[in-house]
Amino acid sequence: MALIQFITMSQRTKIKALLTGEHVGTEVTVKGWVRAFRQNRFIALNDGSTNNNIQIVVDFENTDPALLKRITVGAAISVTGTVIASLGQGQTVEIPAATIEILGDSDPEKYPIQPKKHSLEFLRENAHLRFRTNTFGAIFRVRNTLAFAIHQFLQDRGFVYLHTPIITGSDAEGAGETFHVTNFDLNNIPKTDTGEIDHKQDFFGRSTNLTVSGQLEGELGAMALSDIYTFGPTFRAENSNTTRHLAEFWMIEPEMAFYDLKDNADLAEAMLKYVINAALEKNKEDLEFLNQRLAEEEKQKPQNERSELSLLDKLQFCLSNDFVRISYTEAIDILRDSPANKKKKFQYLIEGWGADLQSEHERYLVEKHFKKPVILTDYPKDIKSFYMRQNDDGKTVAAMDILFPGIGEIVGGSQREERLDRLEQRMDELGIPKDELWWFLDTRRFGTCPHAGFGLGFERLVLFVTGMGNIRDVIPFPRFPKNAEF
RNA sequence: UCCUGAGUAGCUCAGCCGGUUAGAGCAUCUGACUGUUAAUCAGAGGGUCGCUGGUUCGAGCCCAGCCUCAGGAGCCA
């Protein structure tokens, strides 16, 4: 009953439905925002249900001039009329307006979005209005599909969506700089006798910060529910100024009991393919638009910087090919023997085993050598986190990074160290306070078992699927150094 | 945080070797036209040249500091 009421309450037809042509001959009411008003006669109207506009035809000779003047770019209007097959070229259907109502005016002198190309920088500064452009409409519909598809994929496999805390008490994970959480009066912070900040007087009675990862709490869930995932905001206070970092971003962190590293990689690869396929199926028009947008952007670039595949080809290629799986050690061999290394083209030359891979090395492997997504495994333990499972060689850990062309690391994960003695020994070596993580160590004390998990950077995924170049353009309101507008 | 580049009209950009009244296209406004698709034609309005200081007879242009943005690097997802 309530559902039926809800459906009939919305007294208008969405443009996506109108453009199918099935309403021809029937009277409809359509509501949306004016994208263009040409020749005092043609309104291009968009309501966000699709990237395409419906054409409204105005009988301007019999319409109040005062009303015509209010049909401006950006204005919200409601139109009633009978859908007909279009009399002109360029669209299949159109609506001769019987009545037009202005719902919200838009002062053309002040409205910043014009029916022309705007730079992404300009639109970023107008993030509150950029949804009204074709590009951002497409991006955020694709983003929505990807988010939903992730839930669908994991839910279909019996994973439990677990909400791990946003405010955490421990900074012991070493996953990066954190934002502090406090309700202290910052102009009058309580101090101890020795002059240090007295966290005992703070809201939580201790030092707290915004989460940098839900993994450790996620592991606690997996140690009872078997397969869990988190999908929530994550915060890093690093002063990162790049096209692939945000201070606030969304991360998916599946954590699975009884999974080893291979199971972990299998799941990540299947999930990435599933969600990319979902976008291709559900957002065909949006991706075609983004494909075109990227193609035009690429035309501006010199030949050698253009990508070989179009966006759609790249996504399709990703679906129909297995990701390459090699170990860190094999990767070092490839890089050391590469022409780029021998000709000293790398800024950081590969000399031996043990160093972390630089961006240029990852890009070489993914974009030049293999030309497809690469899963790198078994990194030296010294460049990875304490919780990763130590391999029998004594040198490496069961880590995996998935590298995507143009994006770099999109997934970082590992099989976890489930052996208490090995874990504690590693924490001691790295100076990680065991007492603060007593609850984490308890999982290894009571019914420990092999398990694994990974973190997928959601915006990096959206970046890849939409073909956009800057991560700040695939999240509605980006947070980055010196910027928290909107 | 480091390196490189940029900041001129609402937007995108030009502006020579430092020279007197800073330009164009689009947008906006006025008028014309009316089956358009980034409509077209004519005209008009619109500027703290990022900020502060300095050099100079004179600074959009040169110098210093700062702010912001972009691209690359690091950190990572």
mmCIF file of N, CA, C and O (backbone and C1' of nucleotides) in Angstrom, chain A residues 38-39 55 69 87 89 91 94 109 116 119 124 236 239-242 245-246 358-359 409-410 460 472 482, chain B residues 1 10-12 25-30 34-39 68-77:
data_model
loop_
_atom_site.group_PDB
_atom_site.id
_atom_site.type_symbol
_atom_site.label_atom_id
_atom_site.label_comp_id
_atom_site.label_asym_id
_atom_site.label_seq_id
_atom_site.Cartn_x
_atom_site.Cartn_y
_atom_site.Cartn_z
ATOM 1 N N ARG A 38 16.918 26.984 -27.486
ATOM 2 C CA ARG A 38 17.348 27.471 -28.788
ATOM 3 C C ARG A 38 16.185 28.101 -29.553
ATOM 4 O O ARG A 38 15.089 27.554 -29.582
ATOM 5 N N GLN A 39 16.480 29.195 -30.138
ATOM 6 C CA GLN A 39 15.567 29.814 -31.094
ATOM 7 C C GLN A 39 14.198 30.104 -30.495
ATOM 8 O O GLN A 39 13.197 30.108 -31.201
ATOM 9 N N GLN A 55 13.525 16.834 -25.960
ATOM 10 C CA GLN A 55 13.296 18.131 -26.605
ATOM 11 C C GLN A 55 11.857 18.577 -26.379
ATOM 12 O O GLN A 55 10.911 17.870 -26.731
ATOM 13 N N LYS A 69 10.898 34.386 -21.203
ATOM 14 C CA LYS A 69 12.121 34.989 -20.663
ATOM 15 C C LYS A 69 12.670 34.231 -19.461
ATOM 16 O O LYS A 69 13.848 34.327 -19.157
ATOM 17 N N LEU A 87 9.545 15.981 -35.248
ATOM 18 C CA LEU A 87 9.416 16.521 -36.598
ATOM 19 C C LEU A 87 10.783 16.873 -37.183
ATOM 20 O O LEU A 87 10.936 17.026 -38.381
ATOM 21 N N GLN A 89 15.275 16.494 -37.205
ATOM 22 C CA GLN A 89 16.328 15.488 -37.123
ATOM 23 C C GLN A 89 16.969 15.549 -35.733
ATOM 24 O O GLN A 89 16.811 16.516 -35.020
ATOM 25 N N GLN A 91 16.635 13.717 -32.946
ATOM 26 C CA GLN A 91 16.030 13.048 -31.794
ATOM 27 C C GLN A 91 14.805 12.285 -32.293
ATOM 28 O O GLN A 91 14.230 12.636 -33.329
ATOM 29 N N GLU A 94 9.693 14.081 -29.202
ATOM 30 C CA GLU A 94 9.702 15.417 -28.616
ATOM 31 C C GLU A 94 8.321 15.690 -28.032
ATOM 32 O O GLU A 94 7.368 14.931 -28.276
ATOM 33 N N GLU A 109 22.565 35.676 -15.795
ATOM 34 C CA GLU A 109 23.753 36.507 -15.564
ATOM 35 C C GLU A 109 24.682 35.864 -14.533
ATOM 36 O O GLU A 109 25.864 36.122 -14.519
ATOM 37 N N LYS A 116 28.415 24.867 -22.953
ATOM 38 C CA LYS A 116 29.680 24.815 -23.678
ATOM 39 C C LYS A 116 30.643 23.977 -22.850
ATOM 40 O O LYS A 116 30.338 23.568 -21.740
ATOM 41 N N SER A 119 36.272 23.631 -18.275
ATOM 42 C CA SER A 119 37.420 22.856 -17.825
ATOM 43 C C SER A 119 37.038 22.091 -16.561
ATOM 44 O O SER A 119 36.171 22.518 -15.796
ATOM 45 N N ARG A 124 35.302 21.679 -10.854
ATOM 46 C CA ARG A 124 35.669 21.231 -9.512
ATOM 47 C C ARG A 124 35.418 22.359 -8.509
ATOM 48 O O ARG A 124 35.022 22.119 -7.371
ATOM 49 N N ARG A 236 42.798 9.787 5.501
ATOM 50 C CA ARG A 236 44.259 9.847 5.620
ATOM 51 C C ARG A 236 44.674 11.310 5.618
ATOM 52 O O ARG A 236 44.317 12.063 4.717
ATOM 53 N N ASN A 239 49.750 14.649 3.315
ATOM 54 C CA ASN A 239 49.746 15.820 2.438
ATOM 55 C C ASN A 239 50.012 15.368 1.002
ATOM 56 O O ASN A 239 51.021 15.706 0.398
ATOM 57 N N SER A 240 49.059 14.583 0.495
ATOM 58 C CA SER A 240 49.220 14.033 -0.850
ATOM 59 C C SER A 240 48.539 14.933 -1.863
ATOM 60 O O SER A 240 47.358 15.218 -1.749
ATOM 61 N N ASN A 241 49.275 15.365 -2.839
ATOM 62 C CA ASN A 241 48.716 16.199 -3.900
ATOM 63 C C ASN A 241 48.894 15.490 -5.231
ATOM 64 O O ASN A 241 49.789 15.808 -5.997
ATOM 65 N N THR A 242 48.055 14.522 -5.477
ATOM 66 C CA THR A 242 48.173 13.753 -6.711
ATOM 67 C C THR A 242 46.790 13.525 -7.305
ATOM 68 O O THR A 242 45.776 13.831 -6.693
ATOM 69 N N HIS A 245 44.990 10.451 -5.017
ATOM 70 C CA HIS A 245 44.866 10.428 -3.555
ATOM 71 C C HIS A 245 43.804 11.417 -3.082
ATOM 72 O O HIS A 245 43.693 12.519 -3.607
ATOM 73 N N LEU A 246 43.076 11.001 -2.042
ATOM 74 C CA LEU A 246 42.116 11.880 -1.384
ATOM 75 C C LEU A 246 42.325 11.763 0.117
ATOM 76 O O LEU A 246 42.828 10.753 0.603
ATOM 77 N N GLN A 358 58.877 1.700 -7.565
ATOM 78 C CA GLN A 358 58.415 3.067 -7.776
ATOM 79 C C GLN A 358 57.255 3.053 -8.775
ATOM 80 O O GLN A 358 57.070 2.083 -9.503
ATOM 81 N N SER A 359 56.543 4.176 -8.832
ATOM 82 C CA SER A 359 55.437 4.302 -9.794
ATOM 83 C C SER A 359 55.868 3.947 -11.206
ATOM 84 O O SER A 359 55.160 3.268 -11.939
ATOM 85 N N GLU A 409 48.218 1.137 -8.079
ATOM 86 C CA GLU A 409 47.675 0.179 -7.124
ATOM 87 C C GLU A 409 46.186 0.444 -6.885
ATOM 88 O O GLU A 409 45.792 1.483 -6.387
ATOM 89 N N ILE A 410 45.365 -0.527 -7.227
ATOM 90 C CA ILE A 410 43.924 -0.378 -7.007
ATOM 91 C C ILE A 410 43.492 -1.263 -5.842
ATOM 92 O O ILE A 410 42.518 -0.966 -5.159
ATOM 93 N N ARG A 460 39.471 4.799 -6.981
ATOM 94 C CA ARG A 460 40.409 4.376 -8.022
ATOM 95 C C ARG A 460 39.712 3.464 -9.026
ATOM 96 O O ARG A 460 40.005 3.489 -10.219
ATOM 97 N N ARG A 472 39.758 13.477 -7.985
ATOM 98 C CA ARG A 472 38.883 14.509 -7.423
ATOM 99 C C ARG A 472 37.611 14.686 -8.251
ATOM 100 O O ARG A 472 36.683 15.361 -7.818
ATOM 101 N N LYS A 482 44.154 21.587 1.720
ATOM 102 C CA LYS A 482 43.727 22.974 1.499
ATOM 103 C C LYS A 482 42.356 23.062 0.841
ATOM 104 O O LYS A 482 42.056 24.063 0.197
ATOM 105 P P U B 1 53.246 21.961 2.824
ATOM 106 O "O5'" U B 1 54.542 21.191 2.328
ATOM 107 C "C5'" U B 1 55.608 20.916 3.241
ATOM 108 C "C4'" U B 1 56.513 19.876 2.646
ATOM 109 C "C3'" U B 1 57.057 20.198 1.262
ATOM 110 O "O3'" U B 1 58.175 21.074 1.331
ATOM 111 C "C1'" U B 1 56.276 17.961 1.305
ATOM 112 P P G B 10 34.264 38.655 -14.611
ATOM 113 O "O5'" G B 10 33.619 37.199 -14.741
ATOM 114 C "C5'" G B 10 33.003 36.571 -13.615
ATOM 115 C "C4'" G B 10 32.278 35.349 -14.115
ATOM 116 C "C3'" G B 10 33.131 34.412 -14.957
ATOM 117 O "O3'" G B 10 33.783 33.460 -14.159
ATOM 118 C "C1'" G B 10 31.151 34.965 -16.133
ATOM 119 P P C B 11 35.268 32.979 -14.502
ATOM 120 O "O5'" C B 11 35.043 32.038 -15.769
ATOM 121 C "C5'" C B 11 34.415 30.768 -15.626
ATOM 122 C "C4'" C B 11 34.339 30.077 -16.964
ATOM 123 C "C3'" C B 11 35.677 29.915 -17.669
ATOM 124 O "O3'" C B 11 36.349 28.743 -17.237
ATOM 125 C "C1'" C B 11 34.105 30.838 -19.177
ATOM 126 P P U B 12 37.942 28.693 -17.293
ATOM 127 O "O5'" U B 12 38.239 28.686 -18.861
ATOM 128 C "C5'" U B 12 38.024 27.512 -19.644
ATOM 129 C "C4'" U B 12 38.443 27.754 -21.067
ATOM 130 C "C3'" U B 12 39.857 28.283 -21.247
ATOM 131 O "O3'" U B 12 40.830 27.249 -21.172
ATOM 132 C "C1'" U B 12 38.377 29.545 -22.581
ATOM 133 P P G B 25 35.162 38.608 -31.287
ATOM 134 O "O5'" G B 25 35.011 37.072 -30.910
ATOM 135 C "C5'" G B 25 35.292 36.056 -31.879
ATOM 136 C "C4'" G B 25 35.217 34.700 -31.220
ATOM 137 C "C3'" G B 25 33.928 34.414 -30.460
ATOM 138 O "O3'" G B 25 32.889 33.970 -31.302
ATOM 139 C "C1'" G B 25 35.774 33.865 -29.099
ATOM 140 P P C B 26 31.373 34.346 -30.966
ATOM 141 O "O5'" C B 26 31.055 33.503 -29.645
ATOM 142 C "C5'" C B 26 30.908 32.088 -29.700
ATOM 143 C "C4'" C B 26 30.918 31.504 -28.306
ATOM 144 C "C3'" C B 26 29.809 31.965 -27.373
ATOM 145 O "O3'" C B 26 28.574 31.305 -27.608
ATOM 146 C "C1'" C B 26 31.851 32.029 -26.228
ATOM 147 P P A B 27 27.193 32.045 -27.378
ATOM 148 O "O5'" A B 27 27.207 32.353 -25.812
ATOM 149 C "C5'" A B 27 26.997 31.313 -24.865
ATOM 150 C "C4'" A B 27 27.100 31.849 -23.457
ATOM 151 C "C3'" A B 27 26.126 32.977 -23.120
ATOM 152 O "O3'" A B 27 24.856 32.476 -22.747
ATOM 153 C "C1'" A B 27 28.299 33.579 -22.429
ATOM 154 P P U B 28 23.534 33.292 -23.114
ATOM 155 O "O5'" U B 28 23.689 34.621 -22.251
ATOM 156 C "C5'" U B 28 23.614 34.581 -20.832
ATOM 157 C "C4'" U B 28 23.801 35.969 -20.271
ATOM 158 C "C3'" U B 28 22.867 37.023 -20.847
ATOM 159 O "O3'" U B 28 21.609 37.016 -20.196
ATOM 160 C "C1'" U B 28 25.075 37.850 -20.863
ATOM 161 P P C B 29 20.286 37.239 -21.058
ATOM 162 O "O5'" C B 29 20.320 38.807 -21.327
ATOM 163 C "C5'" C B 29 20.209 39.723 -20.250
ATOM 164 C "C4'" C B 29 20.427 41.132 -20.744
ATOM 165 C "C3'" C B 29 19.586 41.523 -21.962
ATOM 166 O "O3'" C B 29 18.290 41.928 -21.604
ATOM 167 C "C1'" C B 29 21.834 42.134 -22.327
ATOM 168 P P U B 30 17.080 41.665 -22.617
ATOM 169 O "O5'" U B 30 17.347 42.714 -23.789
ATOM 170 C "C5'" U B 30 17.232 44.114 -23.548
ATOM 171 C "C4'" U B 30 17.491 44.887 -24.817
ATOM 172 C "C3'" U B 30 16.764 44.374 -26.057
ATOM 173 O "O3'" U B 30 15.413 44.805 -26.119
ATOM 174 C "C1'" U B 30 19.017 44.792 -26.593
ATOM 175 P P U B 34 10.978 34.730 -39.682
ATOM 176 O "O5'" U B 34 11.282 33.319 -39.042
ATOM 177 C "C5'" U B 34 12.157 32.417 -39.704
ATOM 178 C "C4'" U B 34 12.591 31.330 -38.744
ATOM 179 C "C3'" U B 34 11.457 30.376 -38.338
ATOM 180 O "O3'" U B 34 12.006 29.083 -38.162
ATOM 181 C "C1'" U B 34 12.365 31.380 -36.415
ATOM 182 P P G B 35 11.530 27.815 -39.050
ATOM 183 O "O5'" G B 35 11.969 26.618 -38.115
ATOM 184 C "C5'" G B 35 13.264 26.624 -37.505
ATOM 185 C "C4'" G B 35 13.733 25.204 -37.294
ATOM 186 C "C3'" G B 35 13.824 24.364 -38.562
ATOM 187 O "O3'" G B 35 14.888 23.426 -38.427
ATOM 188 C "C1'" G B 35 12.344 23.346 -37.046
ATOM 189 P P U B 36 16.322 23.734 -38.996
ATOM 190 O "O5'" U B 36 17.159 24.008 -37.671
ATOM 191 C "C5'" U B 36 17.515 25.328 -37.322
ATOM 192 C "C4'" U B 36 17.723 25.402 -35.842
ATOM 193 C "C3'" U B 36 18.780 24.444 -35.284
ATOM 194 O "O3'" U B 36 20.078 24.979 -35.416
ATOM 195 C "C1'" U B 36 16.846 24.369 -33.939
ATOM 196 P P U B 37 21.280 24.049 -35.784
ATOM 197 O "O5'" U B 37 21.482 23.133 -34.490
ATOM 198 C "C5'" U B 37 22.043 23.668 -33.293
ATOM 199 C "C4'" U B 37 22.051 22.595 -32.223
ATOM 200 C "C3'" U B 37 23.056 21.461 -32.487
ATOM 201 O "O3'" U B 37 23.653 21.067 -31.274
ATOM 202 C "C1'" U B 37 20.860 20.587 -32.299
ATOM 203 P P A B 38 25.160 20.660 -31.249
ATOM 204 O "O5'" A B 38 25.833 21.683 -30.245
ATOM 205 C "C5'" A B 38 25.208 21.965 -29.007
ATOM 206 C "C4'" A B 38 25.527 23.378 -28.616
ATOM 207 C "C3'" A B 38 25.124 24.414 -29.665
ATOM 208 O "O3'" A B 38 24.697 25.615 -29.016
ATOM 209 C "C1'" A B 38 27.434 24.558 -29.241
ATOM 210 P P A B 39 23.146 25.906 -29.103
ATOM 211 O "O5'" A B 39 22.943 26.168 -30.669
ATOM 212 C "C5'" A B 39 23.353 27.397 -31.214
ATOM 213 C "C4'" A B 39 23.035 27.391 -32.684
ATOM 214 C "C3'" A B 39 23.454 28.661 -33.416
ATOM 215 O "O3'" A B 39 24.827 28.630 -33.764
ATOM 216 C "C1'" A B 39 21.238 28.106 -33.994
ATOM 217 P P U B 68 46.932 27.767 -0.069
ATOM 218 O "O5'" U B 68 46.249 27.715 -1.502
ATOM 219 C "C5'" U B 68 44.891 28.112 -1.660
ATOM 220 C "C4'" U B 68 44.552 28.234 -3.117
ATOM 221 C "C3'" U B 68 44.828 27.007 -3.969
ATOM 222 O "O3'" U B 68 43.839 26.000 -3.831
ATOM 223 C "C1'" U B 68 45.615 28.918 -5.100
ATOM 224 P P C B 69 44.181 24.478 -4.130
ATOM 225 O "O5'" C B 69 44.284 24.444 -5.710
ATOM 226 C "C5'" C B 69 43.144 24.717 -6.512
ATOM 227 C "C4'" C B 69 43.544 24.807 -7.958
ATOM 228 C "C3'" C B 69 44.268 23.586 -8.515
ATOM 229 O "O3'" C B 69 43.386 22.534 -8.829
ATOM 230 C "C1'" C B 69 45.398 25.538 -9.194
ATOM 231 P P A B 70 43.877 21.019 -8.789
ATOM 232 O "O5'" A B 70 44.748 20.918 -10.118
ATOM 233 C "C5'" A B 70 44.129 21.057 -11.388
ATOM 234 C "C4'" A B 70 45.176 21.049 -12.474
ATOM 235 C "C3'" A B 70 46.108 19.844 -12.474
ATOM 236 O "O3'" A B 70 45.518 18.738 -13.119
ATOM 237 C "C1'" A B 70 47.380 21.818 -12.692
ATOM 238 P P G B 71 45.850 17.253 -12.628
ATOM 239 O "O5'" G B 71 47.324 17.028 -13.182
ATOM 240 C "C5'" G B 71 47.556 16.876 -14.573
ATOM 241 C "C4'" G B 71 49.037 16.853 -14.849
ATOM 242 C "C3'" G B 71 49.847 15.841 -14.052
ATOM 243 O "O3'" G B 71 49.768 14.539 -14.583
ATOM 244 C "C1'" G B 71 50.942 17.919 -14.025
ATOM 245 P P G B 72 49.937 13.290 -13.609
ATOM 246 O "O5'" G B 72 51.465 13.348 -13.195
ATOM 247 C "C5'" G B 72 52.479 12.979 -14.121
ATOM 248 C "C4'" G B 72 53.844 13.242 -13.542
ATOM 249 C "C3'" G B 72 54.199 12.521 -12.251
ATOM 250 O "O3'" G B 72 54.539 11.163 -12.451
ATOM 251 C "C1'" G B 72 54.859 14.766 -12.091
ATOM 252 P P A B 73 54.272 10.108 -11.291
ATOM 253 O "O5'" A B 73 55.298 10.566 -10.160
ATOM 254 C "C5'" A B 73 56.693 10.382 -10.350
ATOM 255 C "C4'" A B 73 57.456 10.843 -9.132
ATOM 256 C "C3'" A B 73 57.077 10.191 -7.806
ATOM 257 O "O3'" A B 73 57.648 8.908 -7.652
ATOM 258 C "C1'" A B 73 57.287 12.516 -7.513
ATOM 259 P P G B 74 56.875 7.777 -6.827
ATOM 260 O "O5'" G B 74 57.056 8.284 -5.336
ATOM 261 C "C5'" G B 74 58.338 8.312 -4.719
ATOM 262 C "C4'" G B 74 58.236 8.953 -3.368
ATOM 263 C "C3'" G B 74 57.241 8.289 -2.412
ATOM 264 O "O3'" G B 74 57.846 7.227 -1.713
ATOM 265 C "C1'" G B 74 56.866 10.617 -2.463
ATOM 266 P P C B 75 57.015 5.850 -1.557
ATOM 267 O "O5'" C B 75 55.889 6.234 -0.499
ATOM 268 C "C5'" C B 75 56.236 6.593 0.825
ATOM 269 C "C4'" C B 75 55.018 7.103 1.540
ATOM 270 C "C3'" C B 75 53.798 6.184 1.496
ATOM 271 O "O3'" C B 75 53.860 5.189 2.498
ATOM 272 C "C1'" C B 75 53.158 8.412 1.006
ATOM 273 P P C B 76 53.668 3.634 2.092
ATOM 274 O "O5'" C B 76 52.280 3.636 1.354
ATOM 275 C "C5'" C B 76 51.191 2.910 1.887
ATOM 276 C "C4'" C B 76 49.923 3.605 1.538
ATOM 277 C "C3'" C B 76 48.905 2.751 0.797
ATOM 278 O "O3'" C B 76 48.088 2.049 1.706
ATOM 279 C "C1'" C B 76 49.207 4.806 -0.357
ATOM 280 P P A B 77 47.379 0.658 1.220
ATOM 281 O "O5'" A B 77 46.106 1.119 0.378
ATOM 282 C "C5'" A B 77 45.023 0.232 0.292
ATOM 283 C "C4'" A B 77 44.144 0.566 -0.886
ATOM 284 C "C3'" A B 77 44.894 0.652 -2.202
ATOM 285 O "O3'" A B 77 44.241 -0.052 -3.217
ATOM 286 C "C1'" A B 77 43.770 2.706 -1.743
#
